[in-house]
Amino acid sequence: MTDARPRKRSLTLHGHRTSVSLEDAFWVAFVQMARARGLSVNALAARIDRDRGVSAGLASAIRVAVLKDLQALTED
C-alpha cells in the first residue's frame, strides 16, 4: 500500500523550480497520465498550471486533473 500522506515533489514550470505536495497514489497516476500523452511530468504540470486559474493551488489542480482523467477512462 502506498503512503497516504502527501510528499513534496519537485517540478520545473516555465523555467522555475517549484514543489507540490502529492500523495503517492496521485503522483503515480500523474506520471502515468503524462506518459500516456507523450509528455514529461513538467510539461503536463505546466499545462495544468496554465489552465487552473487562480482559484486552485497547483497540487489541487493536479489531483483534479488525475481524477478527471481516470473518470474519462471508466466512461469508455
Tab-separated table of C-alpha atoms in Angstrom:
chain	number	residue	atom	x	y	z
A	1	MET	CA	0.000	0.000	0.000
A	2	THR	CA	1.250	3.490	-0.760
A	3	ASP	CA	1.647	6.203	1.819
A	4	ALA	CA	-1.487	8.326	2.194
A	5	ARG	CA	0.469	11.345	3.449
A	6	PRO	CA	1.404	13.986	0.885
A	7	ARG	CA	5.071	14.147	-0.070
A	8	LYS	CA	6.859	17.093	-1.654
A	9	ARG	CA	7.861	16.614	-5.286
A	10	SER	CA	9.982	18.998	-7.329
A	11	LEU	CA	8.852	20.327	-10.695
A	12	THR	CA	10.115	22.905	-13.156
A	13	LEU	CA	7.419	25.204	-14.519
A	14	HIS	CA	8.221	27.858	-17.068
A	15	GLY	CA	11.922	27.640	-16.174
A	16	HIS	CA	11.379	27.963	-12.418
A	17	ARG	CA	11.682	25.251	-9.779
A	18	THR	CA	8.658	24.662	-7.584
A	19	SER	CA	7.302	21.875	-5.466
A	20	VAL	CA	3.927	20.266	-4.941
A	21	SER	CA	2.779	18.023	-2.135
A	22	LEU	CA	1.012	14.963	-3.517
A	23	GLU	CA	0.122	11.582	-2.127
A	24	ASP	CA	1.967	8.650	-3.737
A	25	ALA	CA	-1.192	7.381	-5.468
A	26	PHE	CA	-1.788	10.738	-7.160
A	27	TRP	CA	1.869	11.052	-8.145
A	28	VAL	CA	1.893	7.596	-9.771
A	29	ALA	CA	-1.321	8.342	-11.665
A	30	PHE	CA	0.040	11.753	-12.703
A	31	VAL	CA	3.224	10.196	-14.094
A	32	GLN	CA	1.139	7.613	-15.992
A	33	MET	CA	-1.082	10.401	-17.328
A	34	ALA	CA	1.961	12.291	-18.627
A	35	ARG	CA	3.395	9.156	-20.286
A	36	ALA	CA	0.062	8.359	-21.934
A	37	ARG	CA	0.126	11.821	-23.522
A	38	GLY	CA	3.769	11.608	-24.551
A	39	LEU	CA	4.651	14.471	-22.214
A	40	SER	CA	7.150	14.941	-19.459
A	41	VAL	CA	5.772	15.411	-15.967
A	42	ASN	CA	6.986	19.023	-16.090
A	43	ALA	CA	5.203	19.672	-19.401
A	44	LEU	CA	1.924	18.235	-18.131
A	45	ALA	CA	2.241	20.182	-14.884
A	46	ALA	CA	2.823	23.359	-16.913
A	47	ARG	CA	-0.386	22.724	-18.895
A	48	ILE	CA	-2.369	22.136	-15.734
A	49	ASP	CA	-0.804	25.230	-14.177
A	50	ARG	CA	-1.749	27.327	-17.196
A	51	ASP	CA	-5.358	26.116	-17.138
A	52	ARG	CA	-6.006	26.121	-13.386
A	53	GLY	CA	-6.761	29.796	-12.875
A	54	VAL	CA	-6.159	31.454	-9.534
A	55	SER	CA	-8.838	29.682	-7.526
A	56	ALA	CA	-6.899	26.440	-7.015
A	57	GLY	CA	-3.398	25.558	-5.915
A	58	LEU	CA	-1.242	23.518	-8.263
A	59	ALA	CA	-1.376	20.328	-6.171
A	60	SER	CA	-5.178	20.509	-6.036
A	61	ALA	CA	-5.343	21.166	-9.766
A	62	ILE	CA	-3.150	18.115	-10.433
A	63	ARG	CA	-5.362	15.932	-8.229
A	64	VAL	CA	-8.487	17.113	-10.076
A	65	ALA	CA	-6.824	16.534	-13.468
A	66	VAL	CA	-5.843	12.995	-12.431
A	67	LEU	CA	-9.362	12.300	-11.181
A	68	LYS	CA	-10.953	13.597	-14.396
A	69	ASP	CA	-8.527	11.532	-16.457
A	70	LEU	CA	-9.371	8.358	-14.537
A	71	GLN	CA	-13.091	9.086	-14.741
A	72	ALA	CA	-12.815	9.510	-18.517
A	73	LEU	CA	-11.207	6.064	-18.736
A	74	THR	CA	-14.088	4.434	-16.886
A	75	GLU	CA	-16.707	6.130	-19.090
A	76	ASP	CA	-15.436	4.394	-22.217
